[in-house]
Amino acid sequence: MKIPRFIPAEVSELEPFVTAGVFGSTEVQAVTTFVRAAASQGDAVTRDVIIAAALAVRAPMHGHVCVDLGSIASTVVGNQDFSSGALTDDEVDSTGALAGEEDAGLDQDQDSTGDPVLDQQQLLDNLKWPDSKTWMKNVARSSLVRVVTSGDSASDSSIDLATQLQPLVVEDGRLYLTRFWSLERYVAADLLHRSQAATVEEEEQTSDGVLPSEEFAAAEVTRLFQESGGPVDNDQLQASLAGVHRNFVVISGGPGTGKTTTVATFLAGLVSSMQPPAGSGSNSTNQATQRIALAAPTGKAAARMTEAIRKAINNLGGALDPEVAKELGELDASTIHRLLGASPGTGFRHNPSNPLPHDIVIVDEVSMVSLSLMAHLLAAIRPDAKVVLVGDPYQLASIEAGAVLGDIVGIGSGGGAVAGTAPPAAIAESVRVLTTVHRQGKDSGILKLAECIRQGDADGAMEILKGANEDVIWVDPTNPDHKGEKIQAEQDLKHAATKVVRAAQGENAEIEKALEAILSVKVLSALRRGPTGVDHWNQLVENYLRSEDLKGYSDWYAGRPVMVTKNDYLNGVFNGDVGVAIAKEDLNRDDRFQVWFERAEGNQMVEATRLDQIATQWAMSIHKSQGSEFEHVVVSMPPPPSRILTRELLYTAVTRAKEKLTIVATEESITEAIKREVARSSGLAARLANPTS
């Protein structure tokens, strides 16, 4: 059995773990640096510490903030693939292996079974882990580790030089890299301060001691809900009122529960309360909206947030003052990085020394926000400003370390029944959960399936898939009896593609119709490559279009759905944006195409030659689909075993469907995905539950 890479003698203890695929070059190099630094101080580092340090380095690479040494051995062996769900489709190939990951040294020789998964499992089973009963104690004695007890409030500035050189921290049985321990502690302290400050203020006020503007804003919010034309969702109303009365609010809920409606009504009531008296000549409404910031983690999510807020404002109709509606309709969401003034190599322009000028900061799709980005964001927001976090904690989490929204809502650390989750006690009053779905009816198969997935009920999910639901179709690709359903799904996709191309052709191209048709049917795949991947479905459609003389052999053709894969601030398009190619003239040349993107304020055109970071998007990855919705969603899942199959992945895919859902996957794939819940190790929930932690 060969070793996939050179391992320095100082950390030779890592050799079997590298061979088994637990550690890679990053962990080996980092731990080697730690060990050599300790040696320069005359300190020897034991095997227990070396393995623990490698795990601490590895943890953030898989989405974890910290490591529980007491359970890590059984967790790694049980998962086989070590995946925490932090992988993107671009990092996983058709076999489910990490892109660029070496073969863990498998020679496929006489000792090999020929099955990489079984070979890897055998290697894992043979690993000799430190004794879990004494492991943490041994680690805590190392000069590389700083031991922190609960309630230790010492600031980093008070730590002496020797402590600053310690790369690891142990606290309450959790092992951290020092950087992530500091980030977690900062986020917890900031959120606790914002929550507790509001609570203390409420306790000091009498029943008639609310500020007039706050009282007026609450009355306006209530009026807007009552005059909106439909039944009042009390959860939405109470969440909006919490936004008025508190400086920190989290609005959580699944798709269709009215998160955007809640935010828009809260803003409308707040801004309405700031209007000047008639004839005063003041323009405080405009000033108020200038003090509001809307943000999201990605450009696509920011664009959808802008569109959704404007639509919700329009839905308030005559109940809202036209001037307020006009001002709110001009709000634009930006990415969090752009809001903070990110600059390559120099960090963020806005920070505690140069805070954001806004009085209200609202962040959507918070499930995708990492611990590090959340820390930078909170640090840049004034302590007296309102912070509203919005999102669905059951969707895919950030690619980077942390599950901040899940920790805040009470599900982030994994495990446990969904029904028993609750937000940490110290911030519970700031968390508002919306449960009533307004997008689909109560009899919706999509809604029932999503709930079974969320609850981890694989049997219930399969019962729905095997039942008679008009809006949910199951296609088992290995079952000949399902051949008709698979053909129908492919035909639906081909029909939608034909509509897009025909609408985009000729001098009288119908841009709006083409953009609408792109959203009618969409394949969402767990992988990029392979027989179930994005590339396969894109090729299927383009081969069909070519056979119908609707496209040539060029990458560019009228009707091509173009997805931006990297933020492009110069052209005003962002990662995840989808547009349609329109021919300027009836010539099949790349420089004769324009790409049109749907925008709330009017469709945006970019010359095709100015776009380089793009991909064809008849199908897209599930990760890229977050924040989007489509009339008919076709979910394509690989067969097990695949490290990308998780409950969060399937839930995210299913909840993108508005009217119809087709799942193309074996029963084993679906069951494995539902049963594999992403459990990210973190101490944030514990810190928020107990302010002394």
PDB file of N, CA, C and O in Angstrom, residues 3 20 154 216 501 505 584:
ATOM      1  N   ILE A   3       2.040   5.313   0.020  1.00  0.00           N
ATOM      2  CA  ILE A   3       1.628   6.536   0.715  1.00  0.00           C
ATOM      3  C   ILE A   3       1.451   7.621  -0.343  1.00  0.00           C
ATOM      4  O   ILE A   3       2.325   7.821  -1.181  1.00  0.00           O
ATOM      5  N   ALA A  20      -5.572   6.419   4.848  1.00  0.00           N
ATOM      6  CA  ALA A  20      -7.007   6.117   4.909  1.00  0.00           C
ATOM      7  C   ALA A  20      -7.866   7.248   4.367  1.00  0.00           C
ATOM      8  O   ALA A  20      -9.083   7.111   4.272  1.00  0.00           O
ATOM      9  N   ALA A 154     -11.387  37.039  29.525  1.00  0.00           N
ATOM     10  CA  ALA A 154     -10.166  37.753  29.188  1.00  0.00           C
ATOM     11  C   ALA A 154     -10.145  38.093  27.709  1.00  0.00           C
ATOM     12  O   ALA A 154     -10.445  37.274  26.861  1.00  0.00           O
ATOM     13  N   PHE A 216     -46.018  54.338  16.867  1.00  0.00           N
ATOM     14  CA  PHE A 216     -46.656  54.597  15.583  1.00  0.00           C
ATOM     15  C   PHE A 216     -46.273  53.527  14.563  1.00  0.00           C
ATOM     16  O   PHE A 216     -47.102  53.052  13.791  1.00  0.00           O
ATOM     17  N   VAL A 501     -35.815  28.800 -27.083  1.00  0.00           N
ATOM     18  CA  VAL A 501     -35.067  29.072 -28.312  1.00  0.00           C
ATOM     19  C   VAL A 501     -35.942  29.787 -29.334  1.00  0.00           C
ATOM     20  O   VAL A 501     -35.514  30.769 -29.956  1.00  0.00           O
ATOM     21  N   GLN A 505     -35.365  33.720 -31.049  1.00  0.00           N
ATOM     22  CA  GLN A 505     -34.901  33.778 -32.424  1.00  0.00           C
ATOM     23  C   GLN A 505     -35.499  34.947 -33.193  1.00  0.00           C
ATOM     24  O   GLN A 505     -36.585  35.435 -32.868  1.00  0.00           O
ATOM     25  N   LYS A 584     -28.366  39.453 -32.169  1.00  0.00           N
ATOM     26  CA  LYS A 584     -28.555  40.820 -32.650  1.00  0.00           C
ATOM     27  C   LYS A 584     -28.926  40.818 -34.124  1.00  0.00           C
ATOM     28  O   LYS A 584     -29.717  41.625 -34.577  1.00  0.00           O
TER      29      LYS A 584
END
